[in-house]
XYZ file of C-alpha atoms in Angstrom:
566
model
C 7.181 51.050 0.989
C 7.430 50.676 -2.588
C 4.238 51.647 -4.285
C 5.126 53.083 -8.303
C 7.232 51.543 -11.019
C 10.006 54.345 -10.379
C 10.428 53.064 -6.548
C 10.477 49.484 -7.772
C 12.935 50.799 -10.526
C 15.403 52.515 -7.465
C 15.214 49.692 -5.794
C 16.375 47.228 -8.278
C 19.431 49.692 -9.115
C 20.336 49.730 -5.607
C 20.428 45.653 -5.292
C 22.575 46.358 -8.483
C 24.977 48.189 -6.745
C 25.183 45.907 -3.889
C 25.848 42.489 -5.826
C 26.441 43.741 -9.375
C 23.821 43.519 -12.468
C 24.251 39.926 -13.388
C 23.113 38.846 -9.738
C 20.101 40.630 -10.167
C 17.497 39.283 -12.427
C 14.069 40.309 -13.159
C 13.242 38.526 -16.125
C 10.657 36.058 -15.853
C 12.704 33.687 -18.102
C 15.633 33.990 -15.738
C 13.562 33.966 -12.586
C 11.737 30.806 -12.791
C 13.737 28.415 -11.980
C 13.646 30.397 -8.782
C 9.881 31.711 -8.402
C 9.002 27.463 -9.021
C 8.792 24.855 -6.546
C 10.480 21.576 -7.244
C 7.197 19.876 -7.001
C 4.664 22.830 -5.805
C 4.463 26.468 -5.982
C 5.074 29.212 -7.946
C 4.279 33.255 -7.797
C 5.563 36.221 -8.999
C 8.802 38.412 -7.527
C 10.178 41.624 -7.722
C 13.053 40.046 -8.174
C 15.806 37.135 -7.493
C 19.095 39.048 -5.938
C 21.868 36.595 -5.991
C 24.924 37.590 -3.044
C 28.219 36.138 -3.476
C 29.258 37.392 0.270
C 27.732 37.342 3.424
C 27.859 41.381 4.026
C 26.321 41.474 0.417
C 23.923 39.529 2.281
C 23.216 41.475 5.062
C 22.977 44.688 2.729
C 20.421 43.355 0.819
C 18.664 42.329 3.520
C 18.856 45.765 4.639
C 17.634 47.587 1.089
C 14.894 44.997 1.027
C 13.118 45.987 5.135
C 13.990 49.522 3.885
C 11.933 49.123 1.154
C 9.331 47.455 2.835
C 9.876 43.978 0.862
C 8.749 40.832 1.558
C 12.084 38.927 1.778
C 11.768 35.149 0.831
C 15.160 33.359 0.953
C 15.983 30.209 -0.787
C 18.831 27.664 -0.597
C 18.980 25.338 -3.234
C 14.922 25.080 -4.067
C 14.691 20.993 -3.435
C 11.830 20.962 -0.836
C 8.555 19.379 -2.190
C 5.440 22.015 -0.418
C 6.821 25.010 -2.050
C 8.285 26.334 1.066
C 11.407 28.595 -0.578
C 9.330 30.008 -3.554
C 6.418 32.764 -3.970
C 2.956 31.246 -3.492
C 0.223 32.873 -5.813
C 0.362 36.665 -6.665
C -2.250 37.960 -3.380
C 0.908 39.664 -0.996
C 0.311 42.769 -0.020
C 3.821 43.886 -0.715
C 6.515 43.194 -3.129
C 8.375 40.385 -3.202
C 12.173 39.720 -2.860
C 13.522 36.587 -3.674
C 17.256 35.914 -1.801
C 18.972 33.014 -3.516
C 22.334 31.857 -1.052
C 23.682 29.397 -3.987
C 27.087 31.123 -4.424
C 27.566 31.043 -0.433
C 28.892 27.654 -0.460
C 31.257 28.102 2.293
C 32.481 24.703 5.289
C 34.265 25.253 7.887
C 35.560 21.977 9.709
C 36.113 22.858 13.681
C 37.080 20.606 16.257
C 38.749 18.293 14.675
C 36.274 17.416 12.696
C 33.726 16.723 15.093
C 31.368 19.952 13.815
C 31.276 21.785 11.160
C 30.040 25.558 10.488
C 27.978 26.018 7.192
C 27.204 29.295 5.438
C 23.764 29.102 3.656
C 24.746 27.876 -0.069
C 27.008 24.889 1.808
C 25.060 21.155 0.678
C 25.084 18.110 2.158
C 26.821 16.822 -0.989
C 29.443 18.666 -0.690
C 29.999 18.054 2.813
C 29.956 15.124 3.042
C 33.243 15.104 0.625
C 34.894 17.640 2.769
C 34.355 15.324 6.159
C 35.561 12.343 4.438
C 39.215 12.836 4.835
C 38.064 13.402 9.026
C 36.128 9.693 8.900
C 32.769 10.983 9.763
C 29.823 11.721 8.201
C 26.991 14.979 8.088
C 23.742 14.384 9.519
C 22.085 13.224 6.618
C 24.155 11.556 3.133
C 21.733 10.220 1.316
C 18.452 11.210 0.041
C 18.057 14.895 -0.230
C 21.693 14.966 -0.649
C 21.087 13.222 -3.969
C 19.213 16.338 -5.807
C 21.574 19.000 -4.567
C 20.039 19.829 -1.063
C 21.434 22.846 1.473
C 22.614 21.725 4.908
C 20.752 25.285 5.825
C 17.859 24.499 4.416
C 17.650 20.495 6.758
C 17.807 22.592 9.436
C 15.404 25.645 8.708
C 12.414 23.220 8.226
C 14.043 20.622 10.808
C 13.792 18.113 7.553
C 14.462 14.408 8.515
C 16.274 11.578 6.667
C 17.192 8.492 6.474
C 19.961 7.689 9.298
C 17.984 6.227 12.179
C 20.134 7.406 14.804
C 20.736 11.113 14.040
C 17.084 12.256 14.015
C 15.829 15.257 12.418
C 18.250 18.035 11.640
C 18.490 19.883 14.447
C 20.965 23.011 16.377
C 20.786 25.536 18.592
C 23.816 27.482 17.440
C 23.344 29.738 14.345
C 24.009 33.159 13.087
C 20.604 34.974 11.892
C 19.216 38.133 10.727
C 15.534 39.143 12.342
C 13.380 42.149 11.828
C 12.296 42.936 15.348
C 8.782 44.241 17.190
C 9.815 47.562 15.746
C 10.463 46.807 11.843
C 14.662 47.188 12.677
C 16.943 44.222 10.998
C 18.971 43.250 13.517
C 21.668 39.909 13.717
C 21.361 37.380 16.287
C 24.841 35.910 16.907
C 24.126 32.354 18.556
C 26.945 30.622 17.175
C 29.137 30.297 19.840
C 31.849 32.022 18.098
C 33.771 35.313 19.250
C 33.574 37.168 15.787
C 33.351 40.727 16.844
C 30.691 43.348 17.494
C 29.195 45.734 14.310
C 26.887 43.261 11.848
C 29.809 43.542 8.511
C 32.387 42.776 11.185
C 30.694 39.874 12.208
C 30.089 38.364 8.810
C 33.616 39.228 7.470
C 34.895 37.739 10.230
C 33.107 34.827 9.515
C 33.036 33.963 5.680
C 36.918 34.559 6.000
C 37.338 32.380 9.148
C 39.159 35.187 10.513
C 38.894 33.943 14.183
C 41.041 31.316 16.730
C 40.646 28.417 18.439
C 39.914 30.539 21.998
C 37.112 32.061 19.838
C 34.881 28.960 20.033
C 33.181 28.267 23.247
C 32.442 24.986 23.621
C 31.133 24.947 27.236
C 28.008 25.800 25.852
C 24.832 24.023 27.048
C 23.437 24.352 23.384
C 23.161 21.342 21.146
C 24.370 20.973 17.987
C 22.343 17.994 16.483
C 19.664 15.936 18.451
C 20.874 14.540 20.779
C 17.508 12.988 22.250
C 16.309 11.100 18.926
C 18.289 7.779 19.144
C 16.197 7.331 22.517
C 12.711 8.586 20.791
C 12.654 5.919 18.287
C 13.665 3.266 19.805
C 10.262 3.731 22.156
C 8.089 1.364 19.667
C 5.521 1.110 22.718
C 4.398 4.656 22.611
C 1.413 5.881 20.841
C 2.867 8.988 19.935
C 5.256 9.512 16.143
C 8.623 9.619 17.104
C 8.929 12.983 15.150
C 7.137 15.334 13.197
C 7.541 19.210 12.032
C 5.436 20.784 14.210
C 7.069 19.035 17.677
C 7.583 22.436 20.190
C 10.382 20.594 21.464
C 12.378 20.616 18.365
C 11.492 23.882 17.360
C 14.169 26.713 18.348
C 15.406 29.872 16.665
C 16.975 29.075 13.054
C 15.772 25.009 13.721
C 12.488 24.437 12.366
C 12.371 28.347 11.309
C 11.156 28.025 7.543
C 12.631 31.030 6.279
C 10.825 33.131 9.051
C 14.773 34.732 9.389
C 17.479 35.092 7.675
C 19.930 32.760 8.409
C 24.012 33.329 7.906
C 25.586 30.101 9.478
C 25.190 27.037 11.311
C 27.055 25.105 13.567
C 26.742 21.498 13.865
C 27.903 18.480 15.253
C 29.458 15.357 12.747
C 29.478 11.684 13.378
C 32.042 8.979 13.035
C 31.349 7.071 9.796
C 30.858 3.389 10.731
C 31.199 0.153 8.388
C 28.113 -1.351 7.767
C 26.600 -4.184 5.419
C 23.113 -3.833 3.983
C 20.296 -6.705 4.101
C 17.508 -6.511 1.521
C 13.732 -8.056 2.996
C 10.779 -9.074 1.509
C 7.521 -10.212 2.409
C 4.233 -10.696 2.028
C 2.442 -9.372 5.138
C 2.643 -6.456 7.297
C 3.213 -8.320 10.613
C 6.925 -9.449 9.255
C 8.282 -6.506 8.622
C 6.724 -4.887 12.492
C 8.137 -7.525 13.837
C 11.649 -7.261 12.154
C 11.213 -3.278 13.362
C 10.407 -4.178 17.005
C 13.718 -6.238 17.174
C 16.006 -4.141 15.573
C 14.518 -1.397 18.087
C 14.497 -2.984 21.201
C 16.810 -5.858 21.331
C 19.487 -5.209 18.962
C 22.651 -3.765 21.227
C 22.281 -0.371 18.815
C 20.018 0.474 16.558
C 20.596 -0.275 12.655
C 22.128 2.909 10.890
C 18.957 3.215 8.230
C 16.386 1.092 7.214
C 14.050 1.949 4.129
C 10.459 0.507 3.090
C 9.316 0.653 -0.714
C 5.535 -0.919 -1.899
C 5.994 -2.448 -4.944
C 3.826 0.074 -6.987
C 7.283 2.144 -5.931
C 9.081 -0.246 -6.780
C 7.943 0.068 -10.570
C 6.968 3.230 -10.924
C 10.883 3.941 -9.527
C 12.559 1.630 -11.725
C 10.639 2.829 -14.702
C 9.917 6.657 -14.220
C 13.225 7.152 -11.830
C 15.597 5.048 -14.148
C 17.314 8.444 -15.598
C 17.771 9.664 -11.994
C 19.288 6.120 -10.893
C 21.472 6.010 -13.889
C 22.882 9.969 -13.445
C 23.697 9.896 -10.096
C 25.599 6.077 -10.649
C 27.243 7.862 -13.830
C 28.075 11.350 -12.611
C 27.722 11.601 -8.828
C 25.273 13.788 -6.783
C 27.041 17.070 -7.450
C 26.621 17.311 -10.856
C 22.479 16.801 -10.027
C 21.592 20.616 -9.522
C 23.137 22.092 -12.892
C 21.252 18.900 -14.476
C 17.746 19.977 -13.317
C 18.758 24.015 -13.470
C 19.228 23.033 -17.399
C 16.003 21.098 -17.996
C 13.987 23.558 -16.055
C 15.520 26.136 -18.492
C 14.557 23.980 -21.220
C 11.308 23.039 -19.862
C 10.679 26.813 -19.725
C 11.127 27.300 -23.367
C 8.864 24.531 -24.526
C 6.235 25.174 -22.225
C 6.094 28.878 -24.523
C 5.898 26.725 -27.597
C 2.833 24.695 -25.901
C 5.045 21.142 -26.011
C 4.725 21.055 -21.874
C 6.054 17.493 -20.679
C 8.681 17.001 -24.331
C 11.620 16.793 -22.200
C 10.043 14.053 -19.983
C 8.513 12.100 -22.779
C 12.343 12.002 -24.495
C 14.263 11.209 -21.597
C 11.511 8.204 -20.911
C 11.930 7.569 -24.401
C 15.706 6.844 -24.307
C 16.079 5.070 -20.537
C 13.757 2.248 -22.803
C 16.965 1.485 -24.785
C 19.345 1.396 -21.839
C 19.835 -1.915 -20.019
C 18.405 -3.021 -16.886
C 19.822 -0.823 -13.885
C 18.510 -2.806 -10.371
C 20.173 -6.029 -9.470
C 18.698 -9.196 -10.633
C 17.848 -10.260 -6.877
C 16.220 -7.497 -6.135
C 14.027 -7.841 -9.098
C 14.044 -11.575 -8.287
C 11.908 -10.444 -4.629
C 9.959 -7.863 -6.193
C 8.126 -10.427 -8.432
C 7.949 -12.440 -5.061
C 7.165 -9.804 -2.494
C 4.736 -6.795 -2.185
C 6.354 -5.103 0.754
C 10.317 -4.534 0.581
C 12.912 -3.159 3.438
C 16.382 -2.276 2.636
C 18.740 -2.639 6.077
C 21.883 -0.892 7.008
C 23.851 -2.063 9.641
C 26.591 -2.206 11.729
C 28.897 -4.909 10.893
C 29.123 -5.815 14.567
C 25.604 -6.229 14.560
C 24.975 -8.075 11.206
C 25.973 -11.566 12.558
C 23.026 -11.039 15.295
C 20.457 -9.752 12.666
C 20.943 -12.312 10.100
C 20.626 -15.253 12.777
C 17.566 -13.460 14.130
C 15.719 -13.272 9.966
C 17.266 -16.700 9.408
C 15.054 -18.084 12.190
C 12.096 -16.041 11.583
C 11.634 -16.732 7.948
C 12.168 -20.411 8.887
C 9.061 -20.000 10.604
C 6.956 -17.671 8.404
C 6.921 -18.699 4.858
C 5.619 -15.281 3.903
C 9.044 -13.637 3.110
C 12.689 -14.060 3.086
C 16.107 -12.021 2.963
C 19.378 -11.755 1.326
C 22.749 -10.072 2.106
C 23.390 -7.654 -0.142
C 26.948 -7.544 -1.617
C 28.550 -3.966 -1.732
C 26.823 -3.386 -5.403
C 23.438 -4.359 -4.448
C 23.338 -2.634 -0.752
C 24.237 0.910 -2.839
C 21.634 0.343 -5.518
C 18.848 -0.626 -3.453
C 19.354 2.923 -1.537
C 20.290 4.631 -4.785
C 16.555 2.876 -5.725
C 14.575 4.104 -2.944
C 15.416 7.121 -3.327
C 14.933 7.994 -7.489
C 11.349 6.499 -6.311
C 10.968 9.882 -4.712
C 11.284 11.899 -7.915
C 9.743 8.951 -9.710
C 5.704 10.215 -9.882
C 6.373 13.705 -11.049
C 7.578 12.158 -14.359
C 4.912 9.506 -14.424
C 2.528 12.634 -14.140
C 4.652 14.759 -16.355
C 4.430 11.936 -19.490
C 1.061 11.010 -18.812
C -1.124 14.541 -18.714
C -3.775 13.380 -20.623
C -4.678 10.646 -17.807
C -3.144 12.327 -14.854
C -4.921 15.757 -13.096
C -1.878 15.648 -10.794
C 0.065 14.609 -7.763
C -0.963 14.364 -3.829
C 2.226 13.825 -1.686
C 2.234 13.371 1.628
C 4.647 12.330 4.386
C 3.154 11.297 7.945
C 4.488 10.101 10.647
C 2.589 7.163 12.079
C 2.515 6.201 15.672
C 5.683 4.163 17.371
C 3.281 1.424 18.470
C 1.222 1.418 14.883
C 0.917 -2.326 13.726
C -1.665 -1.517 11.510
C 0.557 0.377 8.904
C -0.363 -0.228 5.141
C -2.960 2.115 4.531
C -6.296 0.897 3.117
C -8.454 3.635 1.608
C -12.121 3.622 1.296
C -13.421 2.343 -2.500
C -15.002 5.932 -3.365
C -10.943 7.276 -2.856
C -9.106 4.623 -4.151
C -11.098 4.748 -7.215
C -9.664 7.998 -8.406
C -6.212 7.696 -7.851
C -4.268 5.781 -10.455
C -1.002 4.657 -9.087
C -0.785 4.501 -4.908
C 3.396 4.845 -4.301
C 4.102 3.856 -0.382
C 8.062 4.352 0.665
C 9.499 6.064 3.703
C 11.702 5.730 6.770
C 10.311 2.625 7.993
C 12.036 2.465 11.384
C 11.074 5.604 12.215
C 7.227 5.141 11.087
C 7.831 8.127 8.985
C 5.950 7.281 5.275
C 5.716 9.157 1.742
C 2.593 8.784 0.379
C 2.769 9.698 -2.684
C -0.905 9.145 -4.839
C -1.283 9.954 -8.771
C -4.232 11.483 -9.155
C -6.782 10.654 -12.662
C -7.780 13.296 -14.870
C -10.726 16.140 -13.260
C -10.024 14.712 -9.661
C -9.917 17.809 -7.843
C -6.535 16.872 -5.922
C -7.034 19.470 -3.181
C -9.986 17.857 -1.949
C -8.558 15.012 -2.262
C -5.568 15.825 0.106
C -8.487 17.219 2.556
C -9.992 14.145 2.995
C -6.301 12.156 3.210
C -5.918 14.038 6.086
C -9.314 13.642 7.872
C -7.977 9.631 7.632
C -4.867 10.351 9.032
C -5.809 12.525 11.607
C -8.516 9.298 12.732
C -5.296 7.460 12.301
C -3.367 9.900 15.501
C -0.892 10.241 12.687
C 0.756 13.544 12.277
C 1.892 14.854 8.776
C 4.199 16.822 7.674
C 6.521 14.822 9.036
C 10.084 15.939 7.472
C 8.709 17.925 4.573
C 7.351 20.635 6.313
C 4.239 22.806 5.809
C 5.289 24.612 3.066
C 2.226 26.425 1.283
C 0.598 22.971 1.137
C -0.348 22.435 5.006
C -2.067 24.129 7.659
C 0.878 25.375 10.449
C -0.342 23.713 13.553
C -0.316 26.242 16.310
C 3.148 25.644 18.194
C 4.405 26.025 14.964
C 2.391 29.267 13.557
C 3.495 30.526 17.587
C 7.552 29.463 16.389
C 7.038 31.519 13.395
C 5.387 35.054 15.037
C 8.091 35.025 17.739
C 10.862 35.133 15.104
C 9.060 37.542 12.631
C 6.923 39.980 14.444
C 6.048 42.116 11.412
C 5.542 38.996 8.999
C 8.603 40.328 6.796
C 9.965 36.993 5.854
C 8.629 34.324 3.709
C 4.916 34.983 4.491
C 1.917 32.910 4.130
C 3.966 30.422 4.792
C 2.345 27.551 6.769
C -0.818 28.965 5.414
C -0.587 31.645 7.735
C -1.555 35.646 6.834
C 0.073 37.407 4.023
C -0.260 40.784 5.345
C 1.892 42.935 7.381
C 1.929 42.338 11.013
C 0.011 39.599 10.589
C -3.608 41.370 10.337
């Protein structure tokens, strides 16, 4: 247990040792990009130790139980409830941060049909690698857009948009635990022969040093979910169709929240399909349930994704994500993590020089002088329509979907529909999803009016007509800007509300979720707890059976901070 400045001191030097001195830092200039949620958290660390190998890995892993750390590991620090970063400065031990950003190692296997990923690997990134297979990762778009680690979908069994693959989801990874009696020990569940001592194991791995024969495939383990493309299409049930805290998604590594270590996982990959996009808007609620209810139950397969955005989104995205938009359609998603690693580091510096928010207030500044970025007929509905719903689907199916809106807005004069051409299908996803980044700059460039942020994401019930929320006067009167978008064919909504100035937000949140728990909603939904919500108790039950002693990123979930969870 470390417990004076000179154990704390031989500890550090040991790390050094391990991953060399520039992989180790301390300083709280060079940490916080690390010790900071993207949207929540933040705490103090012992420090960040960066591996560049998977033994390095497993070394530090063992320094840190050695030294009786608590071990927090991060991927690439996109989540949005502060689940990868120190929460607060109450642990009753010190804290190691493990950033896996250098360990960005795919390996395509069978053909292309799965892939193994080590912990830095992103969905970004392989997606490019599975392009010259023809199939696609479980999730390429959204979180793929700011930089996010396949690893860390899985850990907090994240969602997305792509209606038919479900959460992310496997029951074949390699993992580090510390056991009932305080030993690290790895937990190969792979389904790969890789040998027997821990370093063999890992070598083995990170230099694919293993054949064909070595990868069982017999296996009654999944890889992905298999079970989800049946789930949603159930709009008659009064149940969500998924949510983090579901037991029956919840298995070792999957759903695991940084409660172990994890080295690799396998996964499956899907054949990427041609699709055209259709862009909807109307007026009334009904429309777009009963658009969902087709597309679920009578269309021969389900559509590949289909996102909602409120107008409020609509603006606050094209005005407050604009930058974002424009990046991404400049430079491509990859070049999205060094871009917020380098405002963060400039954020940093002017939040010592008390000019907090500068960087946000220039780059609104300059997206005023740049032309318009969202196609004219989008722009064209959202001056017509309040509610919007971006389509993708299967170009066998888009004959049979566009006779089916063609007749139904002949007989409801509340909306209507276009077919998007290949510019405008990208851009109105591209859209939907700078909206998500889109209120932590309104809040960041308007402090004076703004307390701060309360972001949900709930999943409502599969039989829920009653979906746009309506709040009662004494709420809505505090909140500024309401921003609805989400995964509307899964009933799976962000809820994102901007907050005025000396609204306390956490009571505010409180009483959100008294509503929604009226509502039988169940939130998070893709997110996952984080610091921010409660761990239901199939979920605080997943977490104690992987962590006995409460070693690994604790307090998550709200759960206890101290050792062996007293």
């Amino acid at each position: 247990m470390i417990n004076t400045q000179s154990s704390s001191r031989q500890t550090i030097q040991k790390l050094i040792d391990i991953v060399g001195k520039n992989n180790v830092l301390t300083d709280e200039k060079d940490t916080r990009l690390y010790r900071q949620g993207r949207r929540y958290g933040t705490g103090n660390v012992l420090a960040v130790v960066v591996p560049g190998t998977l033994v390095e890995q497993w070394k530090v892993l063992e320094i840190a139980v050695d030294a009786g750390c608590i071990v927090i590991m991060q991927a690439a620090n996109t989540g949005l409830t502060g689940g990868s970063t120190p929460f607060g400065d109450d642990y009753d031990r010190p804290v190691l941060l493990m950033s896996t950003r250098r360990l960005r190692g795919i390996q395509v296997i069978n053909e292309g049909k799965q892939v193994i990923c080590l912990p830095g690997a992103t969905l970004d990134r392989l997606e490019k690698e599975l392009a010259v297979f023809n199939r696609e990762p479980h999730s390429v778009i959204g979180s793929s857009c700011i930089g996010a680690s396949v690893l860390g979908g899985v850990c907090n069994n994240s969602g997305g948009a792509l209606v038919r693959r479900g959460p992310a989801y496997t029951e074949l990874a390699l993992y580090a635990r510390v056991n009932d009696q305080g030993s690290l020990e790895l937990v190969n569940h792979l389904g790969v022969n890789l040998g027997h001592s821990s370093e063999e194991i890992l070598s083995n791995l990170e230099q694919q040093k293993y054949q064909i024969a070595d990868i069982e495939n017999e296996s009654q383990c999944c890889a992905s979910d298999h079970r989800y493309i049946k789930d949603v299409a159930k709009v008659d049930e009064n149940t969500p169709a998924r949510f983090n805290a579901d037991p029956s998604r919840l298995f070792e590594a999957s759903g695991s929240a940084g409660k172990v270590c994890v080295f690799a996982v396998r996964l499956d990959t899907f054949e990427r399909i041609s699709s055209q996009v259709f862009y909807v808007g109307s007026n009334h609620q009904e429309d777009l349930t009963k658009i969902r209810r087709f597309l679920l139950k009578d269309l021969p397969r389900i559509p590949i994704a289909g996102e909602y955005i409120h107008r409020v989104a609509y603006d606050i995205g094209a005005e407050y994500g604009k930058d974002t938009f424009m990046f991404i359609e400049k430079f491509g998603t990859a070049k999205v993590p060094a871009a917020f690693a380098m405002k963060d580091k400039i954020d940093g510096y002017l939040e010592k020089m008390k000019m907090r928010g500068l960087s946000d207030k220039f780059l609104q500044l300059l997206t005023k002088f740049l032309p318009s970025h969202l196609p004219k007929r989008m722009n064209a509905f959202r001056n017509l329509y309040e509610h919007h719903l971006v389509l993708r689907i299967e170009d066998q199916d888009v004959a049979a979907v566009e006779a089916f809106l063609e007749s139904y807005f002949d007989h409801h004069e509340t909306g209507d529909y276009f077919l998007c051409d290949e510019d405008e299908g990208r851009k109105a996803f591209l859209h939907r999803f700078a909206v998500a980044g889109a209120a932590i700059r309104y809040r960041d460039t308007h402090r004076s009016e703004v307390e701060d942020i309360v972001a949900l994401d709930i999943a409502l019930r599969r039989n829920d007509r009653e979906w746009v929320e309506t709040l009662p006067k004494e709420m809505d009167e505090q909140i500024l800007h309401k921003l609805y978008y989400g995964h509307f064919l899964c009933h799976v909504f962000h809820q994102d509300y901007i907050v005025k100035k000396d609204v306390d937000p956490l009571a505010m949140e409180h009483a959100m979720w008294r509503l929604l728990d009226s509502r039988g909603a169940e939130y998070p939904a893709e997110h996952n707890v984080g610091h921010l919500y409660v761990a239901k108790p199939a979920l605080k039950n997943h977490y104690e059976k992987l962590d006995p002693t409460n070693s690994f990123n604790v307090g998550i979930g709200q759960t206890s901070k101290l050792k062996n969870w007293k």
